[in-house]
Coordinates of C-alpha atoms (C1' of nucleotides) in Angstrom, one line a residue:
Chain A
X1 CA 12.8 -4.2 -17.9
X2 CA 9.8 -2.4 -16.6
X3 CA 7.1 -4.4 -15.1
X4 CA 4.4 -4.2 -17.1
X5 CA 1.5 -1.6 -16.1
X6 CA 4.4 -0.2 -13.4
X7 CA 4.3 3.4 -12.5
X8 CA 7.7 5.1 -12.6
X9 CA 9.7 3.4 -9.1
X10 CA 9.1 6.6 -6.3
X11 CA 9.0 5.0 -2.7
X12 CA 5.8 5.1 -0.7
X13 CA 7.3 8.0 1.5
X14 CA 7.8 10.1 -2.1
X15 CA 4.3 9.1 -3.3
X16 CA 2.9 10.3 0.1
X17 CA 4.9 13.8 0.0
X18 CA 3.6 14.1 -3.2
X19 CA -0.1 13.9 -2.8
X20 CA 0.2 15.9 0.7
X21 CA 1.8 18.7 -1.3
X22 CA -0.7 18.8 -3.8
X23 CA -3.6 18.9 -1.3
X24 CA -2.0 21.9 0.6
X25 CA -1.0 24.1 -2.3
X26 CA -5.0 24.2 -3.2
X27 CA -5.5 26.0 0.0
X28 CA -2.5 28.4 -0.8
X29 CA 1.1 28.1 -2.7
X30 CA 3.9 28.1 -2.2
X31 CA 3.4 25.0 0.8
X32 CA 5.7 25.7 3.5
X33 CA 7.5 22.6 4.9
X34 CA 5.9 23.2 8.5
X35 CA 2.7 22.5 7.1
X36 CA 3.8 18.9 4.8
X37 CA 5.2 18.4 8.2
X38 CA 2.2 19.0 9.7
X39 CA 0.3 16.9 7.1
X40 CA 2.3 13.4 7.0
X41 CA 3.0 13.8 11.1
X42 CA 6.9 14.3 10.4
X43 CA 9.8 16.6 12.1
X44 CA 10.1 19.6 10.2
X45 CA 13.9 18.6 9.5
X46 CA 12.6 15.5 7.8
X47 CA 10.9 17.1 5.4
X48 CA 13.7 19.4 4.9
X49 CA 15.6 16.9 4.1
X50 CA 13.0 15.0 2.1
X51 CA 12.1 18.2 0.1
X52 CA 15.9 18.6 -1.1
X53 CA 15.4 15.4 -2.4
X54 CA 12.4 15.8 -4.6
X55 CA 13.7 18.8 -6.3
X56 CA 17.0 17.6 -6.7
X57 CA 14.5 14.7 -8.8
X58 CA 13.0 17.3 -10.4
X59 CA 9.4 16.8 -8.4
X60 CA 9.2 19.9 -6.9
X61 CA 10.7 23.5 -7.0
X62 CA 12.3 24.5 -3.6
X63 CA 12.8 28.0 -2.8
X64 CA 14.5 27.7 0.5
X65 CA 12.7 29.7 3.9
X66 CA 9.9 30.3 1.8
X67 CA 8.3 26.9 0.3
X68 CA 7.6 24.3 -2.6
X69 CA 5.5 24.0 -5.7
X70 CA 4.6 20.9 -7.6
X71 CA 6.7 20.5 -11.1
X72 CA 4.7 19.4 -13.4
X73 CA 6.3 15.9 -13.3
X74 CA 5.4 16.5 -9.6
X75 CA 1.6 17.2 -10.0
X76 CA 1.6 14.4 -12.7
X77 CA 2.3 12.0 -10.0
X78 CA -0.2 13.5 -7.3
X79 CA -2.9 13.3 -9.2
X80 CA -2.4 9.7 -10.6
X81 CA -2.1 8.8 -6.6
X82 CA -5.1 10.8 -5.9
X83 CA -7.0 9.0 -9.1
X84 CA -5.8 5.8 -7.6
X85 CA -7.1 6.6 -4.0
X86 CA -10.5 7.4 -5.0
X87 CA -10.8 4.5 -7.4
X88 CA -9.9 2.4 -4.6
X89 CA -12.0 4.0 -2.5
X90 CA -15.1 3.8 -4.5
X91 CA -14.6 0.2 -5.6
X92 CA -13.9 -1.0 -2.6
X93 CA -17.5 0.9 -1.8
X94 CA -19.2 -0.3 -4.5
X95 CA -18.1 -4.0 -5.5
X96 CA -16.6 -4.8 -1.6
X97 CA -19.4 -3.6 0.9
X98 CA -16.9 -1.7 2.5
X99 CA -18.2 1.3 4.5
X100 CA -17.6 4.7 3.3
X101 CA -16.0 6.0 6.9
X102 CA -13.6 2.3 7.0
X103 CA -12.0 2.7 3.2
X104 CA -9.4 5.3 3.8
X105 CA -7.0 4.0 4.9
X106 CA -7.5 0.6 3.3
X107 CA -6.8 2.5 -0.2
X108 CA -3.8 4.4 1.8
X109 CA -2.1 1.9 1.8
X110 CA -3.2 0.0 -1.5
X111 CA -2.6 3.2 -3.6
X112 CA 1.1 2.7 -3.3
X113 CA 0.7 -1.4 -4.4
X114 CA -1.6 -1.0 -7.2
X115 CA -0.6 -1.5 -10.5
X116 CA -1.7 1.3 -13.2
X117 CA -3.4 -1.6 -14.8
X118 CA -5.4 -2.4 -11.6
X119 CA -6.5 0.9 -11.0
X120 CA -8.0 1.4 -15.1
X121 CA -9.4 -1.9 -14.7
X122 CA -11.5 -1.3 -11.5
X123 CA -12.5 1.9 -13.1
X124 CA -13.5 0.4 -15.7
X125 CA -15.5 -2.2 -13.9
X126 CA -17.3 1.1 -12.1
X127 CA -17.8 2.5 -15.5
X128 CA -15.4 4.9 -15.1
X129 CA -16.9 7.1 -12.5
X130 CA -15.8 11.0 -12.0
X131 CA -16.1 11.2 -8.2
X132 CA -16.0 8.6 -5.3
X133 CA -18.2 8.1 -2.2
X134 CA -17.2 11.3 -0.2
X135 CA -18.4 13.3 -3.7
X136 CA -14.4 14.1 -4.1
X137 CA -13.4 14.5 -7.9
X138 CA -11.6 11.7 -9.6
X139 CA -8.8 12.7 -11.6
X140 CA -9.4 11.5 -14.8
X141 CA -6.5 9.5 -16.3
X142 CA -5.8 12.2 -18.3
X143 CA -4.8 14.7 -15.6
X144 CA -7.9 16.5 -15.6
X145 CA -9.9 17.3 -12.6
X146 CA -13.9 18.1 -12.7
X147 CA -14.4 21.1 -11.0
X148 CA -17.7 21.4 -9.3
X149 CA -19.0 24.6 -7.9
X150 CA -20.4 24.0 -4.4
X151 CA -21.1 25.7 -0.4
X152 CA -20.6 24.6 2.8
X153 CA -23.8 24.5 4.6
X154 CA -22.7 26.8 6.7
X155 CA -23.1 29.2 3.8
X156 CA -26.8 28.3 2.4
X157 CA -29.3 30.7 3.5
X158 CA -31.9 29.3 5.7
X159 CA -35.3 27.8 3.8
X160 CA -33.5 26.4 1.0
X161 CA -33.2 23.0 -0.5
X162 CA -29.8 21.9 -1.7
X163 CA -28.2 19.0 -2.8
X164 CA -25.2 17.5 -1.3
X165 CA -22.1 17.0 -3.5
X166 CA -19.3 16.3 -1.6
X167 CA -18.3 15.2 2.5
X168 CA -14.5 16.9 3.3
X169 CA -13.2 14.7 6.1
X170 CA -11.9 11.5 6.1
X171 CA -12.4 11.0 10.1
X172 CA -14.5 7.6 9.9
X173 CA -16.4 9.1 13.3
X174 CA -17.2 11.9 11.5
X175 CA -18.5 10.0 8.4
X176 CA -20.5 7.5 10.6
X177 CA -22.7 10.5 12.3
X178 CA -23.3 11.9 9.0
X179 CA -24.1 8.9 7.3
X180 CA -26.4 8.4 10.4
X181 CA -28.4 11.3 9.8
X182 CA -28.5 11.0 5.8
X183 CA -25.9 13.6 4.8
X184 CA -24.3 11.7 2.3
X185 CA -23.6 13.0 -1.7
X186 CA -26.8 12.8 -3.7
X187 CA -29.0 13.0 -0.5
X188 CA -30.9 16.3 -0.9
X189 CA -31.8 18.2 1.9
X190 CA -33.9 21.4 3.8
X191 CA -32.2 23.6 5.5
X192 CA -34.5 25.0 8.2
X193 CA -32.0 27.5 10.6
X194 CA -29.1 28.6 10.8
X195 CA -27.8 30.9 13.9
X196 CA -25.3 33.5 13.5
X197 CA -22.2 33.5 14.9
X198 CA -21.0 29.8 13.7
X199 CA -23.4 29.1 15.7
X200 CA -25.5 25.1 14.8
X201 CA -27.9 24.7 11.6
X202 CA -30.6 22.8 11.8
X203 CA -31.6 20.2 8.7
X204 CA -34.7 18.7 7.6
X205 CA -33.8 14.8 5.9
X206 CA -36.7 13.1 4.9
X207 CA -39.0 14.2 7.8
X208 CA -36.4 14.5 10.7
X209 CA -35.3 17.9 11.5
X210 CA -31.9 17.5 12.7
X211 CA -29.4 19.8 14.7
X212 CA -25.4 20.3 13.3
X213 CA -22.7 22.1 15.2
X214 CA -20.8 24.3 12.8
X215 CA -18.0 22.3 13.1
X216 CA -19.4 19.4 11.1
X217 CA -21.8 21.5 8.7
X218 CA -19.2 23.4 7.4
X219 CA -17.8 19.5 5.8
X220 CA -20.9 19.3 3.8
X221 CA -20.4 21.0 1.0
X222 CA -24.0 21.6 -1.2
X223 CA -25.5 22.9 -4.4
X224 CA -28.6 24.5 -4.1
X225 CA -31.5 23.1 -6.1
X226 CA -33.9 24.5 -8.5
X227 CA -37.1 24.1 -6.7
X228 CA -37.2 25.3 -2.6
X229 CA -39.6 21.4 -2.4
X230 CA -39.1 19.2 0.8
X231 CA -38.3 15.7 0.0
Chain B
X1 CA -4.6 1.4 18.8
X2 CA -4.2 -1.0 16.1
X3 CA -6.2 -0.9 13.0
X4 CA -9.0 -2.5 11.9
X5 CA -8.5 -5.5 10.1
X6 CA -4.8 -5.4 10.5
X7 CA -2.3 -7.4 11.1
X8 CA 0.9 -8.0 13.1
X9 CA 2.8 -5.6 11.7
X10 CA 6.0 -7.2 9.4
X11 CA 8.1 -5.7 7.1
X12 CA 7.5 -6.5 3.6
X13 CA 11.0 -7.9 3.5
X14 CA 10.0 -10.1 6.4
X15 CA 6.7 -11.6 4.8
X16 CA 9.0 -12.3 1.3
X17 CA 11.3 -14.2 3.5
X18 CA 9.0 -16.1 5.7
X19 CA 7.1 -17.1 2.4
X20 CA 10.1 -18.1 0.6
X21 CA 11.5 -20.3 3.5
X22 CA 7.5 -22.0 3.8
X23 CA 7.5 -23.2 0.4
X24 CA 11.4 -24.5 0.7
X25 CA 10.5 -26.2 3.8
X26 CA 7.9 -28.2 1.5
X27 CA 11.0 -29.7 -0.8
X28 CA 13.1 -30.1 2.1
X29 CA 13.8 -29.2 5.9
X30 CA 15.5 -27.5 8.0
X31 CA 15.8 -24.8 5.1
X32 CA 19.9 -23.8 3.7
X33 CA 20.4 -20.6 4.0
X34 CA 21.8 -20.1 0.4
X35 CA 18.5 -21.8 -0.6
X36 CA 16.6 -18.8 0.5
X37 CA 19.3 -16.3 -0.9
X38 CA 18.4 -17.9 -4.1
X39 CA 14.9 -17.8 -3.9
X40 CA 14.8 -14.1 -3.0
X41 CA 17.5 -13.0 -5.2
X42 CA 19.8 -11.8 -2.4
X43 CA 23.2 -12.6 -1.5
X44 CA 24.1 -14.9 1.4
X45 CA 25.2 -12.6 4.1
X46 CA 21.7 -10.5 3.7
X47 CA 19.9 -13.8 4.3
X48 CA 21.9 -14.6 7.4
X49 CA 21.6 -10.9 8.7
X50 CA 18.3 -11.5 8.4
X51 CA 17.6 -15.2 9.5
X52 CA 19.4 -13.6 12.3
X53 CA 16.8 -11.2 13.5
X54 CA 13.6 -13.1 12.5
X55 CA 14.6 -16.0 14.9
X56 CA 15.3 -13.0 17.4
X57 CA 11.2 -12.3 16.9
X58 CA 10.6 -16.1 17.2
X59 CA 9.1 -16.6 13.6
X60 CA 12.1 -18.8 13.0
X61 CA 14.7 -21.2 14.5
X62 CA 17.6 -21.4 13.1
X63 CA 20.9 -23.4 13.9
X64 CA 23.7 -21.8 12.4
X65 CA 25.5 -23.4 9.5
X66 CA 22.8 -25.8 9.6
X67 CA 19.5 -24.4 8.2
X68 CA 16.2 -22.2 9.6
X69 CA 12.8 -23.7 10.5
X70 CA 9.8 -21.6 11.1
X71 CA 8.1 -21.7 14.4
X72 CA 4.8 -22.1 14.5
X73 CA 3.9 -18.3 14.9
X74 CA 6.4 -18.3 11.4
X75 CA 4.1 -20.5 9.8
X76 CA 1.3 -19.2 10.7
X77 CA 2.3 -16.0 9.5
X78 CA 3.8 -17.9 6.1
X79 CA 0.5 -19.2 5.5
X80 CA -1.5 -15.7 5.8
X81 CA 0.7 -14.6 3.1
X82 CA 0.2 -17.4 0.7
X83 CA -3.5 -17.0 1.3
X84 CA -3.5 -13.5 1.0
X85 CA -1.7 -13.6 -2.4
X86 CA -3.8 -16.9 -3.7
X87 CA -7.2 -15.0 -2.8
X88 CA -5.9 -12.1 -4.9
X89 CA -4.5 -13.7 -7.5
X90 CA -8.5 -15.9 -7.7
X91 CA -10.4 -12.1 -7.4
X92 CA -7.9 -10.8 -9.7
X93 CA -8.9 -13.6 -12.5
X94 CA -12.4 -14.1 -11.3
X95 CA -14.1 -10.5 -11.2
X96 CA -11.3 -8.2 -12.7
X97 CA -10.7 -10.2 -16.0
X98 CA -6.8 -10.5 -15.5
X99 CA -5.3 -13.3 -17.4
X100 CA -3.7 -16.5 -15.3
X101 CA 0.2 -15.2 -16.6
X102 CA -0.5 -12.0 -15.4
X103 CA -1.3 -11.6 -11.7
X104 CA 1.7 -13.0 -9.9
X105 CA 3.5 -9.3 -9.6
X106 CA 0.4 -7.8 -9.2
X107 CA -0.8 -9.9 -6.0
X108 CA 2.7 -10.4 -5.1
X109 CA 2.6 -6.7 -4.4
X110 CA -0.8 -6.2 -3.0
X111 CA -0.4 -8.8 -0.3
X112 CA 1.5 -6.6 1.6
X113 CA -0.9 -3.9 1.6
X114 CA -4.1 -5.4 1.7
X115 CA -5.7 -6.0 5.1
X116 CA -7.2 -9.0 6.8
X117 CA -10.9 -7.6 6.2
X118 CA -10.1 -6.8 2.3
X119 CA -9.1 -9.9 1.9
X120 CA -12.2 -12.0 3.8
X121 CA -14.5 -9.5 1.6
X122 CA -12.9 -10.7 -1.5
X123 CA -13.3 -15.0 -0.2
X124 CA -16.6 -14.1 0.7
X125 CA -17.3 -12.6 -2.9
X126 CA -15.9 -15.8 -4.5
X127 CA -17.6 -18.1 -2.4
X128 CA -14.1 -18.9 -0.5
X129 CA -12.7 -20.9 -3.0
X130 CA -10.6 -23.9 -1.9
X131 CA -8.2 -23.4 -5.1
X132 CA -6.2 -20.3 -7.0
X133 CA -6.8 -20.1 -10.8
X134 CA -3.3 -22.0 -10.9
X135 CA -4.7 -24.7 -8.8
X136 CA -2.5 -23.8 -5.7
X137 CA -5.0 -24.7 -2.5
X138 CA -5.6 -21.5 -0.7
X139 CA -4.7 -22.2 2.9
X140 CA -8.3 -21.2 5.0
X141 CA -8.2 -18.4 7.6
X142 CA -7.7 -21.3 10.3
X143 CA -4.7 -22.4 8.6
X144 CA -5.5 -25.5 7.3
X145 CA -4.7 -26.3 3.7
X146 CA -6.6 -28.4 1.5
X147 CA -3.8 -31.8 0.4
X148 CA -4.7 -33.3 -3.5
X149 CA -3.0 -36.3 -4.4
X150 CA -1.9 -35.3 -7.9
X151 CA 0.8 -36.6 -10.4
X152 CA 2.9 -34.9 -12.9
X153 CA 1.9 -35.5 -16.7
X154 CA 5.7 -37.1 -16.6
X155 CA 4.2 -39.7 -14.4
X156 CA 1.4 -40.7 -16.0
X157 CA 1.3 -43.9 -18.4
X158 CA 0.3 -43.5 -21.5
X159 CA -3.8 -44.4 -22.9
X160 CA -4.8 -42.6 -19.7
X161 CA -7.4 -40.1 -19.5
X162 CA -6.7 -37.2 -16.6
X163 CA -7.6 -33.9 -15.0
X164 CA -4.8 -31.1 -14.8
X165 CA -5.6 -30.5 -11.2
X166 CA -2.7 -28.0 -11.2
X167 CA 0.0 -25.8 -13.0
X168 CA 3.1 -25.3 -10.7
X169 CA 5.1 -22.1 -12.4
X170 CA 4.2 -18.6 -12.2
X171 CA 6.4 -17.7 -15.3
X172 CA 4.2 -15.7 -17.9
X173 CA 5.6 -17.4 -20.7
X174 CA 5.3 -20.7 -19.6
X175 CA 1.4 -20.0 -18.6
X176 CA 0.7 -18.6 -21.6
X177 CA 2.3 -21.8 -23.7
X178 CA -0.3 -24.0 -21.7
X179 CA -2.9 -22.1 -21.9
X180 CA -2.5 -22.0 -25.9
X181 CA -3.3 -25.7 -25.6
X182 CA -6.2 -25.8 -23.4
X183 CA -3.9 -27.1 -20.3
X184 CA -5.4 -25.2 -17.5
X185 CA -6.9 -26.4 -14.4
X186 CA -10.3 -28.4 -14.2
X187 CA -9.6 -29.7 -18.4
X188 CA -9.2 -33.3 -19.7
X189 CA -6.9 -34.5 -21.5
X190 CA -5.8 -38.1 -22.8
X191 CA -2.2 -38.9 -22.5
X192 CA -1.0 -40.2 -25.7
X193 CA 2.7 -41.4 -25.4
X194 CA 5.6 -40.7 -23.4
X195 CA 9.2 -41.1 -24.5
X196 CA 11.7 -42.7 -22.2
X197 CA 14.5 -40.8 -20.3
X198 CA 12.8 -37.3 -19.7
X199 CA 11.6 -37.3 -23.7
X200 CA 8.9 -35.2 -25.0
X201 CA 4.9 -36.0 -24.2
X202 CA 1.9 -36.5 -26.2
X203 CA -1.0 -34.9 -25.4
X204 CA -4.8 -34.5 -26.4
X205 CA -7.0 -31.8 -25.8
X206 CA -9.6 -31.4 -27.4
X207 CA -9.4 -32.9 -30.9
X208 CA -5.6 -31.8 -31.1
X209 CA -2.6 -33.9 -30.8
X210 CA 0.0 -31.3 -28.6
X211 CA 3.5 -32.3 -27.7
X212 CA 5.0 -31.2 -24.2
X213 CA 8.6 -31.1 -23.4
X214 CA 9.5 -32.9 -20.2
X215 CA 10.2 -29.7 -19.0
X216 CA 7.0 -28.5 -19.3
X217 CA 5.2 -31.5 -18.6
X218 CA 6.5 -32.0 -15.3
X219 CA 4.9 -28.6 -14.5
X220 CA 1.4 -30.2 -15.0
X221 CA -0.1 -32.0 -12.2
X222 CA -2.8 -34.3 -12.5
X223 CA -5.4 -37.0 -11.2
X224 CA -6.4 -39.8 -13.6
X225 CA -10.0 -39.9 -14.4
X226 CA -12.4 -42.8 -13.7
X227 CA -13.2 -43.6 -17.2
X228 CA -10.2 -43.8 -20.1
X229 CA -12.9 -42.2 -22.4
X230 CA -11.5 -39.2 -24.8
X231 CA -12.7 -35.9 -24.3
Chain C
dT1 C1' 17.0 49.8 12.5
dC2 C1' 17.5 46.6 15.9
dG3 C1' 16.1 42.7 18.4
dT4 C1' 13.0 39.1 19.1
dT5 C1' 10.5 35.2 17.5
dA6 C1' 8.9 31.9 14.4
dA7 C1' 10.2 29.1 10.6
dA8 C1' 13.6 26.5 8.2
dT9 C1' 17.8 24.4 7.7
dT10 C1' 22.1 22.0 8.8
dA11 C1' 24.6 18.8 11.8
dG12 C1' 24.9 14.6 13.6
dG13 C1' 22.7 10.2 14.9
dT14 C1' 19.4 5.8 14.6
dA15 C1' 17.2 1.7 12.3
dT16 C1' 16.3 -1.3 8.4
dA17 C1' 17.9 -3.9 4.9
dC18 C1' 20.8 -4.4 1.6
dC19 C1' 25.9 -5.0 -0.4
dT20 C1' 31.2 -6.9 -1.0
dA21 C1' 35.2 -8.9 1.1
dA22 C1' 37.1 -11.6 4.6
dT23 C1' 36.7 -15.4 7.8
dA24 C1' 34.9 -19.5 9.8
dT25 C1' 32.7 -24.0 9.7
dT26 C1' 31.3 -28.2 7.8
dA27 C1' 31.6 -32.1 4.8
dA28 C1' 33.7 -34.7 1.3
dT29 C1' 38.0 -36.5 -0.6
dA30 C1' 42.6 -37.9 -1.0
Chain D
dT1 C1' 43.6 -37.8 9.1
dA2 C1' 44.6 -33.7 6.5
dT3 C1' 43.3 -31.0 2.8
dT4 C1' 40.0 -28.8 0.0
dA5 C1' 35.7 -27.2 -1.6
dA6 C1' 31.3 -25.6 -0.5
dT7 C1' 28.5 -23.2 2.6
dA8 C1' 27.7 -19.9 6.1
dT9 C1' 28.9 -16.2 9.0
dT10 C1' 31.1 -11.9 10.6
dA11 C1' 33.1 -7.4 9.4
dG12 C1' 32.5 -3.3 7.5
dG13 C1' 30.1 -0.2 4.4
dT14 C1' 25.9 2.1 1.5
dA15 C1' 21.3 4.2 0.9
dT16 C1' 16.8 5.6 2.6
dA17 C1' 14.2 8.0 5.7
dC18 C1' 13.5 9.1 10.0
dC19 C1' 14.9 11.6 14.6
dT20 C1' 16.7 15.6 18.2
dA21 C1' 19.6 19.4 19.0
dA22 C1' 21.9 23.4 17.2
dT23 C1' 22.1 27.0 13.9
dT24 C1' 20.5 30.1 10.4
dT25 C1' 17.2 33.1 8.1
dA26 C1' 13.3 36.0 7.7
dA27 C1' 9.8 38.9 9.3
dC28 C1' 7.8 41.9 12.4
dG29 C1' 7.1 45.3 16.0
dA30 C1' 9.3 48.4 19.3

DNA sequence: TCGTTAAATTAGGTATACCTAATATTAATA
DNA sequence: TATTAATATTAGGTATACCTAATTTAACGA
């Protein structure tokens, strides 16, 4: 007898295949195993091995020497660890005190625990919210994924004001100097330079002007706002 | 480098067994062997394979064909577990709105994951309670559990007014029954009659007469009130 | 088109934690 | 004290998920 608000039984190694799978075959499909392996820090004959498995469960489609692609049974399953990743992550934000650049991998390791009933629950409690602290999407429990259209700053031409939306790293280093300067979602900011070349770009947050290396602008992903104002 | 708010690093097998064998050690010491297979639903040479390698580690000492004893680094580790899943079982009630049957699986899986830090968060958000919503003490991060000198309904004569102090079974079913009747921790209730030779108990909560198999009473621990005055 | 290189797979092996069947020890009874 | 029954252990085997080393396949440039 199932457990009640259980998940169909895959092992924490299958749950984590899964979700790195799905994050690569955004950036382009099919995923070759090099790159899973990559990903979850495994020898590429592991995930050989490990990929037979899944589509042998139906999970993924293997075409041998040239990569994988989520089933739909597959991509079910990534996104409902995904959902339960950023739920975690935002509640433990929200209702904990927990830092945004010390949560990861706190709900790493809780996203293979929680029960499905948890997970609704603690959205619930956050009134159901569609993206967590970093500004990623929260797959809704329905499978579907808001999709929100935004640029690096990297890519904002100089003497604009833009909104950020979303932070893409989950180094808590990282996270820490950003949240230092202000560059978290819903901040707005002014961007005063940019210089060619990937060269830095500087900000203006609140009154500072502050200087980024490319590097770490190009993680800040913004949406330009109507007015060109200065907070 | 270890992470933050982590702990040694035991298999969840391990922490299931080093649990299992603390509470057996309560009823009666040194701990059988087949005692543990029981509790953990495993068969007798698993146990032994096992008992094997954890007194290897020095959580436990065991003398073979006589019984296992936890160490003191075993105990310690023990009681980390049962506070870890008595804190989650008290947030899970307390701020999530789960019902007293239902948490058991849920925190019996989520103590594994959840770190040190996660768990202090969550005492510090319920004000570090000294007691679960079952009335189990919660053993404090020093170690030391709280002792209440309780008796079972069984026990009790009859005309007395007590407090349930404590329900000892983490079967739904059972929970559920006694909750029906208003026998959770921290009510009164004003013991009746009692039949002889493990008979049935009478029971008032409330303005209702309920009777209690022996069974179930026994479950039911309690601490006679000052007063004999009916609720 | 042939050979070289990069990528992927297969072969074979390890550790953990379980199992059943067989054996050993202890304790209780005749 | 010898036998028996209960308890525990050892022996040998399975599944999962990892590893390194060896081999195969594919792709690309000479």
């Amino acid at each position: 007898m199932p457990q009640v608000g259980a998940r169909p039984a895959l092992s924490r190694s299958v749950e984590d295949y899964l979700k790195a799978i799905y994050r690569l075959a955004l950036q382009a499909s099919p995923v070759a195993t090099s790159d899973i392996a990559q990903a979850l820090d495994l020898s590429a004959p592991s995930v050989s091995g490990m990929v037979k498995r899944l589509s042998e469960q139906g999970l993924l489609e293997h075409v041998p020497y040239k990569g994988v692609e989520l089933t739909d049974r597959g991509r079910r399953a990534a996104l409902g660890m995904l959902r339960r990743h950023r739920i975690l992550e935002t509640y433990l934000v929200e209702k904990l005190g927990f830092t945004w650049d010390s949560v990861h991998p706190e709900a790493e390791r809780l996203e293979h625990a929680a029960s499905e009933s948890l997970i609704e629950r603690m959205a619930l409690t956050l009134g159901n919210p569609a993206f967590d602290p970093h500004g990623d999407p929260i797959p809704q429990a329905d499978g579907s994924v808001a999709e929100v259209e935004s640029m690096p700053l990297t890519e904002i031409p100089p003497n604009s004001t833009v909104e950020i939306l979303r932070v893409v790293t989950s180094e808590p280093k990282r996270l820490r100097y950003l949240a230092e300067f202000g560059l978290t979602p819903g901040s707005i900011l002014y961007l005063v330079d940019r210089q060619p070349f990937h060269g830095p770009v500087t900000v203006r947050v609140g009154r500072k002007d502050r200087v980024l290396g490319h590097e770490m602008a190009a993680l800040v992903l913004c949406r330009p706002t109507d007015g060109d104002q200065i907070a």
